[in-house]
């Protein structure tokens, strides 16, 4: 079996990205138990409300309906190019990254995701955060809340 690569919590369930073994939905009730498997390779997962975003490596992203987390359902896919191994879902905006690009995805209509913007990134998106130094903290204050590194 593939090791867990990422996880997202939905309240009563944990969605676990397990590479080639797909997405596993685990009930957090006692006893813990796997309740569903979505047989699609995935490297990353993020959830917000009744939707989840999967990073699927070279296949891009999938948008899922998780209104019933015991039965996640694929709504749509979007090919982005590159290897997608980091995702973040906030409200109806998705963010997907690989080693050189950050993709911003409009998910107002989850059945028809739209690539809103591609941003060339230096370094690896999703890499471990650096400790915030006093200098970085001062730059953040000067830039009105936007962290400038």
PDB file of C-alpha atoms in Angstrom:
ATOM      1  CA  UNK A   1       0.000   0.000   0.000  1.00  0.00           C
ATOM      2  CA  UNK A   2       1.054   3.596  -0.681  1.00  0.00           C
ATOM      3  CA  UNK A   3       1.823   5.725   2.381  1.00  0.00           C
ATOM      4  CA  UNK A   4      -0.426   8.695   3.197  1.00  0.00           C
ATOM      5  CA  UNK A   5       0.809  11.830   1.417  1.00  0.00           C
ATOM      6  CA  UNK A   6      -1.709  14.442   2.610  1.00  0.00           C
ATOM      7  CA  UNK A   7      -4.916  14.731   4.613  1.00  0.00           C
ATOM      8  CA  UNK A   8      -7.905  17.050   5.016  1.00  0.00           C
ATOM      9  CA  UNK A   9     -10.552  17.005   7.741  1.00  0.00           C
ATOM     10  CA  UNK A  10     -14.259  17.470   7.076  1.00  0.00           C
ATOM     11  CA  UNK A  11     -15.563  17.302  10.645  1.00  0.00           C
ATOM     12  CA  UNK A  12     -16.644  13.665  10.848  1.00  0.00           C
ATOM     13  CA  UNK A  13     -14.189  12.280   8.290  1.00  0.00           C
ATOM     14  CA  UNK A  14     -10.567  12.517   7.254  1.00  0.00           C
ATOM     15  CA  UNK A  15      -9.772  12.442   3.545  1.00  0.00           C
ATOM     16  CA  UNK A  16      -6.354  10.883   2.972  1.00  0.00           C
ATOM     17  CA  UNK A  17      -4.390  11.165  -0.293  1.00  0.00           C
ATOM     18  CA  UNK A  18      -2.565   7.845  -0.733  1.00  0.00           C
ATOM     19  CA  UNK A  19      -0.796   8.183  -4.088  1.00  0.00           C
ATOM     20  CA  UNK A  20      -1.551   5.225  -6.370  1.00  0.00           C
ATOM     21  CA  UNK A  21      -3.975   3.820  -3.765  1.00  0.00           C
ATOM     22  CA  UNK A  22      -6.288   6.782  -4.331  1.00  0.00           C
ATOM     23  CA  UNK A  23      -8.269   8.864  -1.881  1.00  0.00           C
ATOM     24  CA  UNK A  24      -9.351   7.152   1.335  1.00  0.00           C
ATOM     25  CA  UNK A  25     -12.237   8.495   3.429  1.00  0.00           C
ATOM     26  CA  UNK A  26     -11.856   7.526   7.088  1.00  0.00           C
ATOM     27  CA  UNK A  27     -14.682   7.943   9.610  1.00  0.00           C
ATOM     28  CA  UNK A  28     -13.440   9.656  12.763  1.00  0.00           C
ATOM     29  CA  UNK A  29     -16.128   8.084  14.913  1.00  0.00           C
ATOM     30  CA  UNK A  30     -15.183   5.321  17.321  1.00  0.00           C
ATOM     31  CA  UNK A  31     -13.871   2.956  16.120  1.00  0.00           C
ATOM     32  CA  UNK A  32     -11.958   4.602  13.290  1.00  0.00           C
ATOM     33  CA  UNK A  33     -12.721   2.901  10.002  1.00  0.00           C
ATOM     34  CA  UNK A  34     -12.177   3.386   6.289  1.00  0.00           C
ATOM     35  CA  UNK A  35     -15.562   3.972   4.707  1.00  0.00           C
ATOM     36  CA  UNK A  36     -14.715   4.755   1.081  1.00  0.00           C
ATOM     37  CA  UNK A  37     -11.975   4.697  -1.518  1.00  0.00           C
ATOM     38  CA  UNK A  38     -11.947   6.841  -4.627  1.00  0.00           C
ATOM     39  CA  UNK A  39      -9.769   4.850  -7.008  1.00  0.00           C
ATOM     40  CA  UNK A  40      -7.949   7.793  -8.570  1.00  0.00           C
ATOM     41  CA  UNK A  41      -4.279   8.407  -7.942  1.00  0.00           C
ATOM     42  CA  UNK A  42      -3.795  11.532  -5.806  1.00  0.00           C
ATOM     43  CA  UNK A  43      -0.879  13.261  -4.142  1.00  0.00           C
ATOM     44  CA  UNK A  44      -2.669  16.067  -2.261  1.00  0.00           C
ATOM     45  CA  UNK A  45      -6.104  16.959  -0.873  1.00  0.00           C
ATOM     46  CA  UNK A  46      -7.790  20.038   0.581  1.00  0.00           C
ATOM     47  CA  UNK A  47     -11.409  20.451   1.700  1.00  0.00           C
ATOM     48  CA  UNK A  48     -13.703  23.424   2.245  1.00  0.00           C
ATOM     49  CA  UNK A  49     -17.418  23.110   2.919  1.00  0.00           C
ATOM     50  CA  UNK A  50     -18.919  20.373   0.782  1.00  0.00           C
ATOM     51  CA  UNK A  51     -16.086  20.323  -1.765  1.00  0.00           C
ATOM     52  CA  UNK A  52     -12.594  18.865  -1.953  1.00  0.00           C
ATOM     53  CA  UNK A  53      -9.745  19.513  -4.349  1.00  0.00           C
ATOM     54  CA  UNK A  54      -7.355  16.693  -5.287  1.00  0.00           C
ATOM     55  CA  UNK A  55      -3.846  17.159  -6.662  1.00  0.00           C
ATOM     56  CA  UNK A  56      -3.393  14.278  -9.085  1.00  0.00           C
ATOM     57  CA  UNK A  57       0.207  14.557 -10.206  1.00  0.00           C
ATOM     58  CA  UNK A  58       0.457  14.774 -13.998  1.00  0.00           C
ATOM     59  CA  UNK A  59      -3.353  14.447 -14.312  1.00  0.00           C
ATOM     60  CA  UNK A  60      -3.944  17.937 -12.839  1.00  0.00           C
ATOM     61  CA  UNK A  61      -6.774  18.380 -10.331  1.00  0.00           C
ATOM     62  CA  UNK A  62     -10.144  16.849  -9.541  1.00  0.00           C
ATOM     63  CA  UNK A  63     -13.032  18.635  -7.821  1.00  0.00           C
ATOM     64  CA  UNK A  64     -15.108  16.416  -5.528  1.00  0.00           C
ATOM     65  CA  UNK A  65     -18.509  16.721  -3.908  1.00  0.00           C
ATOM     66  CA  UNK A  66     -18.000  15.622  -0.297  1.00  0.00           C
ATOM     67  CA  UNK A  67     -21.444  16.592   1.029  1.00  0.00           C
ATOM     68  CA  UNK A  68     -21.490  12.923   2.055  1.00  0.00           C
ATOM     69  CA  UNK A  69     -17.809  12.280   2.947  1.00  0.00           C
ATOM     70  CA  UNK A  70     -18.484   8.544   3.135  1.00  0.00           C
ATOM     71  CA  UNK A  71     -19.223   8.683  -0.610  1.00  0.00           C
ATOM     72  CA  UNK A  72     -16.991  11.304  -2.282  1.00  0.00           C
ATOM     73  CA  UNK A  73     -18.098  11.982  -5.849  1.00  0.00           C
ATOM     74  CA  UNK A  74     -15.980  13.451  -8.664  1.00  0.00           C
ATOM     75  CA  UNK A  75     -17.580  16.506 -10.241  1.00  0.00           C
ATOM     76  CA  UNK A  76     -14.865  17.610 -12.658  1.00  0.00           C
ATOM     77  CA  UNK A  77     -11.198  17.566 -13.643  1.00  0.00           C
ATOM     78  CA  UNK A  78      -8.779  20.137 -15.004  1.00  0.00           C
ATOM     79  CA  UNK A  79      -5.412  19.413 -16.641  1.00  0.00           C
ATOM     80  CA  UNK A  80      -2.834  22.016 -15.623  1.00  0.00           C
ATOM     81  CA  UNK A  81       0.531  20.784 -16.880  1.00  0.00           C
ATOM     82  CA  UNK A  82       3.383  19.775 -14.658  1.00  0.00           C
ATOM     83  CA  UNK A  83       3.168  17.594 -11.582  1.00  0.00           C
ATOM     84  CA  UNK A  84       0.510  18.832  -9.105  1.00  0.00           C
ATOM     85  CA  UNK A  85       1.462  17.796  -5.586  1.00  0.00           C
ATOM     86  CA  UNK A  86       0.083  20.644  -3.450  1.00  0.00           C
ATOM     87  CA  UNK A  87      -3.463  21.991  -3.325  1.00  0.00           C
ATOM     88  CA  UNK A  88      -5.441  24.423  -1.216  1.00  0.00           C
ATOM     89  CA  UNK A  89      -9.172  25.095  -1.400  1.00  0.00           C
ATOM     90  CA  UNK A  90     -10.643  28.240   0.099  1.00  0.00           C
ATOM     91  CA  UNK A  91     -14.306  28.987  -0.514  1.00  0.00           C
ATOM     92  CA  UNK A  92     -14.689  28.710  -4.294  1.00  0.00           C
ATOM     93  CA  UNK A  93     -11.040  29.299  -5.208  1.00  0.00           C
ATOM     94  CA  UNK A  94      -8.523  26.503  -5.627  1.00  0.00           C
ATOM     95  CA  UNK A  95      -4.753  26.763  -5.601  1.00  0.00           C
ATOM     96  CA  UNK A  96      -2.572  24.040  -7.078  1.00  0.00           C
ATOM     97  CA  UNK A  97       1.184  23.905  -7.250  1.00  0.00           C
ATOM     98  CA  UNK A  98       4.159  22.035  -8.529  1.00  0.00           C
ATOM     99  CA  UNK A  99       7.857  22.764  -8.328  1.00  0.00           C
ATOM    100  CA  UNK A 100       7.704  25.806 -10.572  1.00  0.00           C
ATOM    101  CA  UNK A 101       4.141  27.126 -10.929  1.00  0.00           C
ATOM    102  CA  UNK A 102       1.143  28.135  -8.824  1.00  0.00           C
ATOM    103  CA  UNK A 103      -2.251  27.799 -10.490  1.00  0.00           C
ATOM    104  CA  UNK A 104      -5.290  29.763  -9.285  1.00  0.00           C
ATOM    105  CA  UNK A 105      -8.542  28.025 -10.185  1.00  0.00           C
ATOM    106  CA  UNK A 106     -12.010  29.595 -10.238  1.00  0.00           C
ATOM    107  CA  UNK A 107     -14.425  27.057  -8.760  1.00  0.00           C
ATOM    108  CA  UNK A 108     -17.619  29.134  -8.653  1.00  0.00           C
ATOM    109  CA  UNK A 109     -19.071  26.385 -10.833  1.00  0.00           C
ATOM    110  CA  UNK A 110     -17.400  23.216  -9.448  1.00  0.00           C
ATOM    111  CA  UNK A 111     -18.538  21.200 -12.477  1.00  0.00           C
ATOM    112  CA  UNK A 112     -16.589  23.549 -14.772  1.00  0.00           C
ATOM    113  CA  UNK A 113     -13.340  24.712 -13.120  1.00  0.00           C
ATOM    114  CA  UNK A 114     -11.551  27.543 -14.907  1.00  0.00           C
ATOM    115  CA  UNK A 115      -7.849  28.322 -14.742  1.00  0.00           C
ATOM    116  CA  UNK A 116      -7.881  31.962 -13.604  1.00  0.00           C
ATOM    117  CA  UNK A 117      -4.157  32.522 -13.404  1.00  0.00           C
ATOM    118  CA  UNK A 118      -0.772  30.830 -13.612  1.00  0.00           C
ATOM    119  CA  UNK A 119       2.031  32.326 -11.546  1.00  0.00           C
ATOM    120  CA  UNK A 120       5.639  31.306 -12.106  1.00  0.00           C
ATOM    121  CA  UNK A 121       7.026  30.540  -8.656  1.00  0.00           C
ATOM    122  CA  UNK A 122      10.606  30.446  -7.475  1.00  0.00           C
ATOM    123  CA  UNK A 123      11.347  27.323  -5.450  1.00  0.00           C
ATOM    124  CA  UNK A 124       8.862  24.660  -4.450  1.00  0.00           C
ATOM    125  CA  UNK A 125       5.267  25.596  -3.684  1.00  0.00           C
ATOM    126  CA  UNK A 126       4.262  24.126  -0.350  1.00  0.00           C
ATOM    127  CA  UNK A 127       7.811  23.740   0.965  1.00  0.00           C
ATOM    128  CA  UNK A 128       8.305  23.983   4.696  1.00  0.00           C
ATOM    129  CA  UNK A 129       7.765  27.515   5.955  1.00  0.00           C
ATOM    130  CA  UNK A 130      10.761  29.441   7.181  1.00  0.00           C
ATOM    131  CA  UNK A 131      10.668  30.868  10.693  1.00  0.00           C
ATOM    132  CA  UNK A 132       9.414  34.450  10.664  1.00  0.00           C
ATOM    133  CA  UNK A 133      12.236  36.766  11.645  1.00  0.00           C
ATOM    134  CA  UNK A 134      11.889  40.292  13.020  1.00  0.00           C
ATOM    135  CA  UNK A 135      12.939  41.649   9.619  1.00  0.00           C
ATOM    136  CA  UNK A 136      10.259  39.585   7.850  1.00  0.00           C
ATOM    137  CA  UNK A 137       7.709  40.660  10.447  1.00  0.00           C
ATOM    138  CA  UNK A 138       8.601  44.327   9.817  1.00  0.00           C
ATOM    139  CA  UNK A 139       8.307  43.831   6.038  1.00  0.00           C
ATOM    140  CA  UNK A 140       4.883  42.232   6.559  1.00  0.00           C
ATOM    141  CA  UNK A 141       3.683  45.232   8.577  1.00  0.00           C
ATOM    142  CA  UNK A 142       4.990  47.645   5.933  1.00  0.00           C
ATOM    143  CA  UNK A 143       3.219  45.700   3.175  1.00  0.00           C
ATOM    144  CA  UNK A 144      -0.155  45.803   5.025  1.00  0.00           C
ATOM    145  CA  UNK A 145      -0.414  42.143   5.898  1.00  0.00           C
ATOM    146  CA  UNK A 146       1.133  40.549   2.845  1.00  0.00           C
ATOM    147  CA  UNK A 147       4.163  38.540   3.825  1.00  0.00           C
ATOM    148  CA  UNK A 148       7.109  39.575   1.677  1.00  0.00           C
ATOM    149  CA  UNK A 149       9.960  37.058   1.780  1.00  0.00           C
TER     150      UNK A 149
END
